Coordinates of C-alpha atoms (C1' of nucleotides) in Angstrom, one line a residue:
Chain D
M1 CA -26.9 -20.1 13.5
T2 CA -27.1 -16.6 12.1
H3 CA -23.3 -17.2 11.3
V4 CA -24.2 -20.3 9.2
L5 CA -27.2 -18.7 7.2
S6 CA -25.1 -15.7 6.7
Q7 CA -21.8 -17.3 5.0
A8 CA -23.6 -17.8 1.2
A9 CA -25.0 -14.2 1.9
V10 CA -21.2 -13.1 2.6
S11 CA -20.0 -14.9 -0.2
S12 CA -22.2 -13.8 -2.6
L13 CA -21.6 -9.9 -1.5
G14 CA -18.0 -10.6 -2.1
R15 CA -18.4 -11.9 -5.5
W16 CA -20.6 -9.0 -6.5
F17 CA -18.0 -6.5 -5.0
A18 CA -15.3 -7.9 -7.0
R19 CA -17.2 -7.3 -10.4
H20 CA -18.8 -3.8 -9.4
A21 CA -16.4 -2.3 -7.1
R22 CA -15.8 1.2 -8.4
D23 CA -12.1 2.5 -9.4
L24 CA -11.8 5.0 -6.2
P25 CA -8.9 7.4 -5.9
W26 CA -8.6 6.2 -2.2
R27 CA -9.0 2.6 -3.1
R28 CA -5.6 2.9 -4.8
R29 CA -3.9 3.5 -1.5
R30 CA -4.2 1.4 1.8
D31 CA -2.1 3.2 3.9
L32 CA -3.7 4.7 6.9
Y33 CA -3.1 8.4 6.8
A34 CA -5.0 8.0 2.9
V35 CA -7.9 6.5 4.1
W36 CA -8.4 8.1 6.8
I37 CA -8.2 11.1 4.8
S38 CA -10.7 9.7 2.4
E39 CA -12.9 8.8 5.6
V40 CA -12.8 12.3 7.1
M41 CA -14.0 13.7 3.7
L42 CA -16.6 11.2 3.0
Q43 CA -18.2 11.9 6.2
Q44 CA -21.8 13.2 5.2
T45 CA -20.5 13.9 1.7
R46 CA -21.1 12.6 -1.5
V47 CA -18.4 10.6 -3.1
E48 CA -18.5 12.5 -6.5
T49 CA -17.7 15.8 -4.5
V50 CA -15.4 14.2 -2.6
I51 CA -13.0 12.9 -5.2
P52 CA -11.3 16.2 -6.4
Y53 CA -10.6 17.4 -2.9
Y54 CA -9.0 14.3 -1.8
R55 CA -6.7 14.3 -4.9
D56 CA -5.7 18.1 -4.0
F57 CA -5.9 17.2 -0.5
L58 CA -3.1 14.5 -0.6
R59 CA -1.1 16.9 -3.8
R60 CA -0.6 19.6 -1.2
F61 CA -0.3 17.2 2.5
P62 CA 1.1 14.0 0.7
T63 CA 1.8 12.7 4.6
L64 CA 0.5 13.4 7.7
K65 CA 3.9 15.0 8.7
R66 CA 3.8 17.7 6.0
L67 CA -0.4 18.3 7.5
A68 CA 1.0 18.4 10.9
S69 CA 3.2 21.5 9.8
A70 CA 0.9 23.2 7.9
S71 CA -0.8 26.0 9.3
L72 CA -4.8 25.8 10.3
Q73 CA -5.4 28.2 7.7
D74 CA -3.6 26.4 5.0
M75 CA -5.6 23.3 5.9
L76 CA -9.2 25.1 5.9
K77 CA -8.3 26.7 2.2
A78 CA -7.8 23.1 1.3
W79 CA -11.1 22.3 2.8
E80 CA -13.2 25.5 1.9
G81 CA -16.3 24.6 0.4
L82 CA -16.4 21.3 1.5
G83 CA -18.6 22.0 4.6
Y84 CA -18.0 20.6 8.1
Y85 CA -15.2 22.5 8.9
S86 CA -15.0 21.1 12.3
R87 CA -13.8 17.9 10.6
A88 CA -10.6 20.1 8.8
R89 CA -10.1 21.5 12.1
N90 CA -10.3 17.9 14.6
L91 CA -8.3 16.5 11.6
W92 CA -5.6 19.0 11.7
Q93 CA -5.4 18.7 15.7
A94 CA -5.5 14.8 15.2
A95 CA -2.5 14.9 12.8
R96 CA -0.5 17.0 15.6
L97 CA -1.2 14.4 18.0
V98 CA -0.1 11.7 16.5
Q99 CA 3.4 13.6 16.0
T100 CA 3.4 14.7 19.8
E101 CA 1.7 11.5 21.5
F102 CA 2.1 8.7 19.1
R103 CA 6.1 9.3 17.4
G104 CA 4.5 10.3 14.2
R105 CA 3.2 6.9 13.9
I106 CA -1.2 6.6 13.3
P107 CA -2.3 4.0 15.9
A108 CA -3.3 1.2 15.1
D109 CA -4.9 0.3 18.1
F110 CA -8.9 0.9 18.0
S111 CA -9.1 2.7 21.6
E112 CA -6.1 4.8 20.8
F113 CA -7.2 5.7 17.5
R114 CA -10.6 6.3 18.4
S115 CA -9.4 8.9 20.9
L116 CA -8.0 11.2 18.8
P117 CA -10.2 14.2 17.9
G118 CA -12.7 13.7 15.2
V119 CA -12.1 10.0 15.2
G120 CA -15.8 8.1 16.0
E121 CA -16.8 4.5 16.1
Y122 CA -17.1 4.9 12.2
I123 CA -14.0 6.3 11.0
A124 CA -12.0 4.2 13.6
A125 CA -13.4 0.9 12.1
A126 CA -13.5 1.7 8.6
V127 CA -9.5 3.3 8.2
L128 CA -8.1 0.0 10.8
S129 CA -10.4 -2.6 9.2
I130 CA -9.2 -1.3 5.4
G131 CA -5.8 -0.3 6.5
R132 CA -4.6 -3.1 9.0
G133 CA -7.4 -5.8 8.5
L134 CA -9.0 -5.3 11.8
A135 CA -12.2 -7.6 12.2
L136 CA -14.4 -4.2 13.4
P137 CA -17.4 -3.6 11.3
V138 CA -18.5 -0.3 10.0
V139 CA -21.9 1.3 10.4
D140 CA -23.0 4.2 8.1
G141 CA -25.7 5.5 6.2
N142 CA -25.3 2.9 3.9
V143 CA -24.8 -0.3 6.2
L144 CA -27.9 1.0 8.5
R145 CA -30.2 0.7 5.4
V146 CA -28.6 -2.2 4.0
V147 CA -28.7 -4.6 7.2
C148 CA -32.2 -3.1 8.2
R149 CA -33.8 -4.0 4.8
W150 CA -31.8 -7.3 5.0
Q151 CA -32.8 -8.4 8.3
G152 CA -35.8 -6.7 8.7
I153 CA -34.9 -4.4 11.5
A154 CA -37.8 -1.8 12.1
T155 CA -35.9 0.4 14.6
D156 CA -35.7 4.0 13.7
I157 CA -31.9 4.5 12.5
R158 CA -32.1 7.9 14.0
L159 CA -31.6 6.2 17.3
A160 CA -28.7 5.0 18.8
A161 CA -30.2 1.8 19.4
A162 CA -30.7 1.1 15.5
K163 CA -27.0 1.5 15.0
K164 CA -25.8 -0.8 17.6
N165 CA -28.3 -3.8 16.7
V166 CA -26.9 -3.4 13.3
R167 CA -23.2 -3.2 14.4
Q168 CA -23.6 -6.5 17.0
F169 CA -25.2 -8.2 13.9
L170 CA -22.2 -7.9 11.9
Q171 CA -19.8 -8.3 14.2
G172 CA -21.0 -12.2 13.8
I173 CA -20.3 -12.1 10.2
I174 CA -17.8 -9.8 9.6
P175 CA -14.8 -12.4 7.7
A176 CA -11.6 -12.4 9.7
D177 CA -9.7 -13.1 6.5
S178 CA -10.9 -9.8 4.7
P179 CA -13.0 -7.6 6.9
G180 CA -12.1 -4.1 5.1
R181 CA -13.3 -5.6 2.2
F182 CA -16.6 -6.9 3.7
N183 CA -17.0 -3.2 5.1
E184 CA -16.6 -1.4 1.6
A185 CA -18.9 -4.3 0.0
M186 CA -21.7 -3.5 2.4
M187 CA -21.1 0.4 1.7
E188 CA -20.8 -0.1 -1.8
L189 CA -23.9 -2.0 -2.1
G190 CA -26.0 0.5 -0.2
A191 CA -24.3 3.4 -2.6
L192 CA -24.9 1.3 -5.9
V193 CA -27.7 -1.1 -5.3
C194 CA -29.4 -0.6 -2.1
L195 CA -30.9 2.4 -2.9
P196 CA -32.6 4.7 -0.6
R197 CA -35.6 5.5 -3.0
V198 CA -35.6 2.9 -5.6
P199 CA -33.7 -0.4 -4.5
L200 CA -32.3 -2.2 -7.9
C201 CA -33.6 -5.3 -6.1
G202 CA -32.8 -7.8 -9.4
Q203 CA -29.2 -6.7 -8.9
C204 CA -28.4 -7.3 -5.1
P205 CA -26.5 -10.1 -4.0
L206 CA -28.6 -10.6 -1.3
R207 CA -32.1 -10.8 -3.1
R208 CA -32.3 -14.5 -2.1
C209 CA -32.1 -13.7 1.7
C210 CA -33.4 -9.8 2.0
F211 CA -36.6 -9.9 4.3
A212 CA -37.7 -6.2 3.1
L213 CA -37.6 -8.0 -0.5
R214 CA -39.5 -11.5 0.5
H215 CA -42.2 -9.1 2.3
G216 CA -42.7 -6.1 -0.3
K217 CA -41.6 -4.0 2.3
T218 CA -38.4 -2.3 0.7
G219 CA -40.5 1.0 0.7
L220 CA -40.7 0.9 4.3
L221 CA -37.7 -0.3 5.6
P222 CA -35.6 1.2 6.9
V223 CA -37.4 3.5 9.7
K224 CA -36.4 7.4 9.5
S225 CA -38.4 9.7 11.3
R226 CA -38.8 13.0 9.7
K227 CA -36.3 16.0 10.7
R228 CA -38.0 19.0 12.0
P229 CA -38.4 22.0 10.2
V230 CA -35.1 24.7 10.2
P231 CA -35.6 28.1 10.7
E232 CA -34.8 31.0 8.1
Y233 CA -33.3 34.4 9.0
H234 CA -32.8 37.6 7.4
V235 CA -28.9 38.3 7.8
A236 CA -27.2 41.9 6.5
L237 CA -23.5 41.8 5.6
A238 CA -21.6 44.9 5.0
V239 CA -19.0 45.0 2.3
I240 CA -16.8 47.9 3.6
T241 CA -14.4 49.6 1.1
R242 CA -12.2 52.5 1.3
E243 CA -12.4 54.8 -1.5
S244 CA -9.5 54.3 -4.1
G245 CA -7.5 57.7 -4.1
E246 CA -6.9 57.3 0.0
K247 CA -4.6 55.1 1.7
G248 CA -5.0 51.9 0.6
G249 CA -7.7 52.4 -1.7
G250 CA -10.0 49.8 -3.1
R251 CA -9.6 47.5 0.0
I252 CA -12.1 45.4 1.5
F253 CA -12.8 44.7 5.3
I254 CA -12.9 41.1 5.8
Q255 CA -12.5 39.2 9.8
Q256 CA -12.1 36.0 10.8
R257 CA -14.8 33.6 12.4
P258 CA -13.9 32.6 16.0
E259 CA -12.0 29.2 15.6
L260 CA -14.5 27.1 17.2
G261 CA -18.4 26.7 16.0
H262 CA -20.1 27.8 13.0
L263 CA -18.0 27.8 10.1
G264 CA -15.0 28.0 12.7
G265 CA -11.8 29.9 11.6
L266 CA -13.2 31.0 8.0
W267 CA -13.1 34.2 6.6
E268 CA -16.8 36.5 6.2
F269 CA -17.9 40.2 5.9
P270 CA -19.3 41.9 9.0
G271 CA -22.8 41.8 9.6
G272 CA -25.7 39.7 11.4
K273 CA -28.9 39.0 11.9
C274 CA -32.0 41.1 11.0
R275 CA -34.3 41.4 14.1
P276 CA -38.1 40.6 14.1
G277 CA -39.4 43.7 11.9
E278 CA -35.7 45.4 11.2
K279 CA -35.1 46.1 7.4
P280 CA -31.5 44.7 6.2
E281 CA -30.6 48.6 5.8
A282 CA -31.0 49.9 9.6
A283 CA -29.4 46.3 10.3
V284 CA -26.6 46.4 8.5
G285 CA -25.8 49.9 10.1
R286 CA -26.5 48.8 13.7
E287 CA -24.3 45.2 13.4
C288 CA -21.1 47.2 12.2
R289 CA -21.9 49.8 15.5
E290 CA -22.2 47.2 17.8
E291 CA -19.4 45.0 16.3
L292 CA -17.1 47.4 14.9
G293 CA -17.6 50.5 16.6
V294 CA -18.2 52.5 13.5
E295 CA -20.5 54.7 11.4
I296 CA -20.8 52.9 8.2
A297 CA -22.8 54.6 4.7
A298 CA -24.8 51.9 2.8
L299 CA -24.0 52.9 -0.9
G300 CA -26.5 50.3 -2.3
R301 CA -27.2 46.4 -2.7
L302 CA -24.7 44.3 -4.0
A303 CA -26.6 41.2 -4.0
E304 CA -29.5 39.4 -2.2
V305 CA -29.1 35.5 -2.1
R306 CA -30.4 32.7 -0.3
H307 CA -28.7 29.7 1.4
A308 CA -29.5 26.2 3.1
Y309 CA -26.7 25.4 6.0
S310 CA -27.5 22.0 8.0
H311 CA -29.6 23.5 10.5
F312 CA -31.1 27.1 9.1
K313 CA -31.9 28.9 6.2
V314 CA -30.9 32.5 5.6
H315 CA -31.6 35.2 3.0
L316 CA -28.0 37.4 3.0
H317 CA -28.7 41.3 1.8
V318 CA -25.5 42.4 0.9
F319 CA -24.5 45.8 1.2
I320 CA -21.6 48.2 -0.4
C321 CA -20.7 50.2 2.3
R322 CA -17.8 53.2 3.5
L323 CA -16.7 54.3 6.3
R324 CA -18.5 57.5 7.8
R325 CA -17.3 57.7 10.9
G326 CA -14.8 55.9 13.3
R327 CA -12.5 53.3 13.3
I328 CA -12.9 49.9 12.9
R329 CA -12.0 48.4 16.7
T330 CA -12.3 44.4 16.8
D331 CA -10.8 41.6 18.9
R332 CA -11.1 39.2 16.1
P333 CA -8.2 38.9 13.1
H334 CA -8.9 40.7 10.4
A335 CA -7.8 42.4 7.4
W336 CA -8.3 45.3 4.6
V337 CA -7.8 43.4 1.1
R338 CA -7.9 44.1 -2.6
I339 CA -10.2 42.1 -4.4
D340 CA -7.9 39.9 -6.0
E341 CA -6.8 39.0 -2.4
L342 CA -10.0 37.3 -1.3
Q343 CA -9.5 34.3 -3.3
Q344 CA -6.4 33.5 -0.8
Y345 CA -8.7 33.3 2.1
P346 CA -11.2 30.7 3.3
F347 CA -14.8 31.6 2.9
P348 CA -18.2 29.9 3.4
G349 CA -20.3 29.0 0.6
A350 CA -22.6 31.6 0.8
N351 CA -20.2 34.2 0.7
H352 CA -18.9 32.8 -2.8
K353 CA -22.3 33.1 -3.7
F354 CA -21.9 36.6 -4.0
F355 CA -18.0 36.9 -5.2
P356 CA -18.9 37.0 -9.2
Q357 CA -20.7 40.5 -8.4
L358 CA -18.7 41.5 -5.9
K359 CA -15.8 41.7 -8.8
E360 CA -18.1 43.3 -11.0
Y361 CA -18.4 46.0 -9.1
F362 CA -14.7 46.3 -8.1
N363 CA -13.8 45.7 -11.9
T364 CA -16.1 48.7 -13.4
Chain B
dA1 C1' -31.2 11.4 23.4
dA2 C1' -31.1 15.0 20.6
dA3 C1' -29.3 19.2 18.6
dA4 C1' -25.1 21.6 16.2
dC5 C1' -22.4 21.3 12.1
dG6 C1' -22.1 22.5 5.1
dT7 C1' -22.9 21.8 0.8
dG8 C1' -24.6 20.5 -4.0
dG9 C1' -27.1 16.9 -6.3
dG10 C1' -31.6 14.9 -7.7
dA11 C1' -36.9 13.9 -7.5
Chain Z
dT1 C1' -39.1 25.4 -5.1
dT2 C1' -38.8 22.1 -1.6
dC3 C1' -37.0 18.3 0.5
dC4 C1' -34.4 14.7 1.4
dC5 C1' -30.2 12.7 1.5
dA6 C1' -24.7 11.8 1.3
dA7 C1' -18.4 6.6 3.7
dG8 C1' -20.6 10.7 11.4
dT9 C1' -18.7 13.3 15.1
dT10 C1' -19.2 16.2 18.9
dT11 C1' -21.3 17.9 23.2

DNA sequence: AAAACGTGGGA
DNA sequence: TTCCCAAGTTT
């Protein structure tokens, strides 16, 4: 029954998409590799943000084979600034697995492809429906919003049950002859018309059969619980320098973060959270003592920047420091670099916020 | 199930 | 400024 009633809506959606689909870079290539890269990049990330990264990435790593043979550092450098860096690590790992476990061919079987690191329900369905025409509905944030309004589903979309309901509904109406276009059309509708705050219902191909519109509930659907407030920390960082004149003069100490976990594999300056009541000046000395086994002298404040991560916020207090006593001892990969060499290493966005001041300091 | 996991843009 | 949001996955 649902199937028959939805037929007209699916056709209407298809016509709308034919007229309004954006000309996006990844829509010009339908091979699995290109679609896969785009879907990973688009995860929780805006289209406008992704476009330049996608172009650069495919220029740098034109094939899966090239990606698999690249170093993780090169991969992270290409990903720098995009965020959610586990995506990059997983994609790199997956590329290597395709080489070793699948003879270099990206598996077109759902279960096999889904088993690769970083490939979840969404990406597996998206890549294989768009790239291979498999009838697998995608359920992303857009689709969730569109279907909840269209069908009047009031389940909290943060819950797994909502995703399951929506997927089940879509599985019954996804056209077997063009599942990829249907999936793209649903997402495009969410991105261009069925907007979160002010949906443009007058332009919507589903307006004649939309539950939320008919009942005046577009503002109430989908139901989404609020996220709890995030903690805020003060962090003190040490830009440790070697004075010019001495051997290796004018260099800065940097270290690599552990590969797993927050900002894994990226580079940073030593430092850490201020304890309750502890001044940043004190924290920076303590952290260098604990992490590196050295006494430093803070010569002055370089910058103070704020940054919001996905699950907490920080005030960064950046100090220009000099080694006073001891030799740095650490198990982590590290380097003494010139200011003009910093750009060779991938750094988190929060660090980039004070790079201008850093350059200013070292070039004057 | 719920929390970890980045970043930039718009209201 | 603050909050929410964007083509999710992993643990």
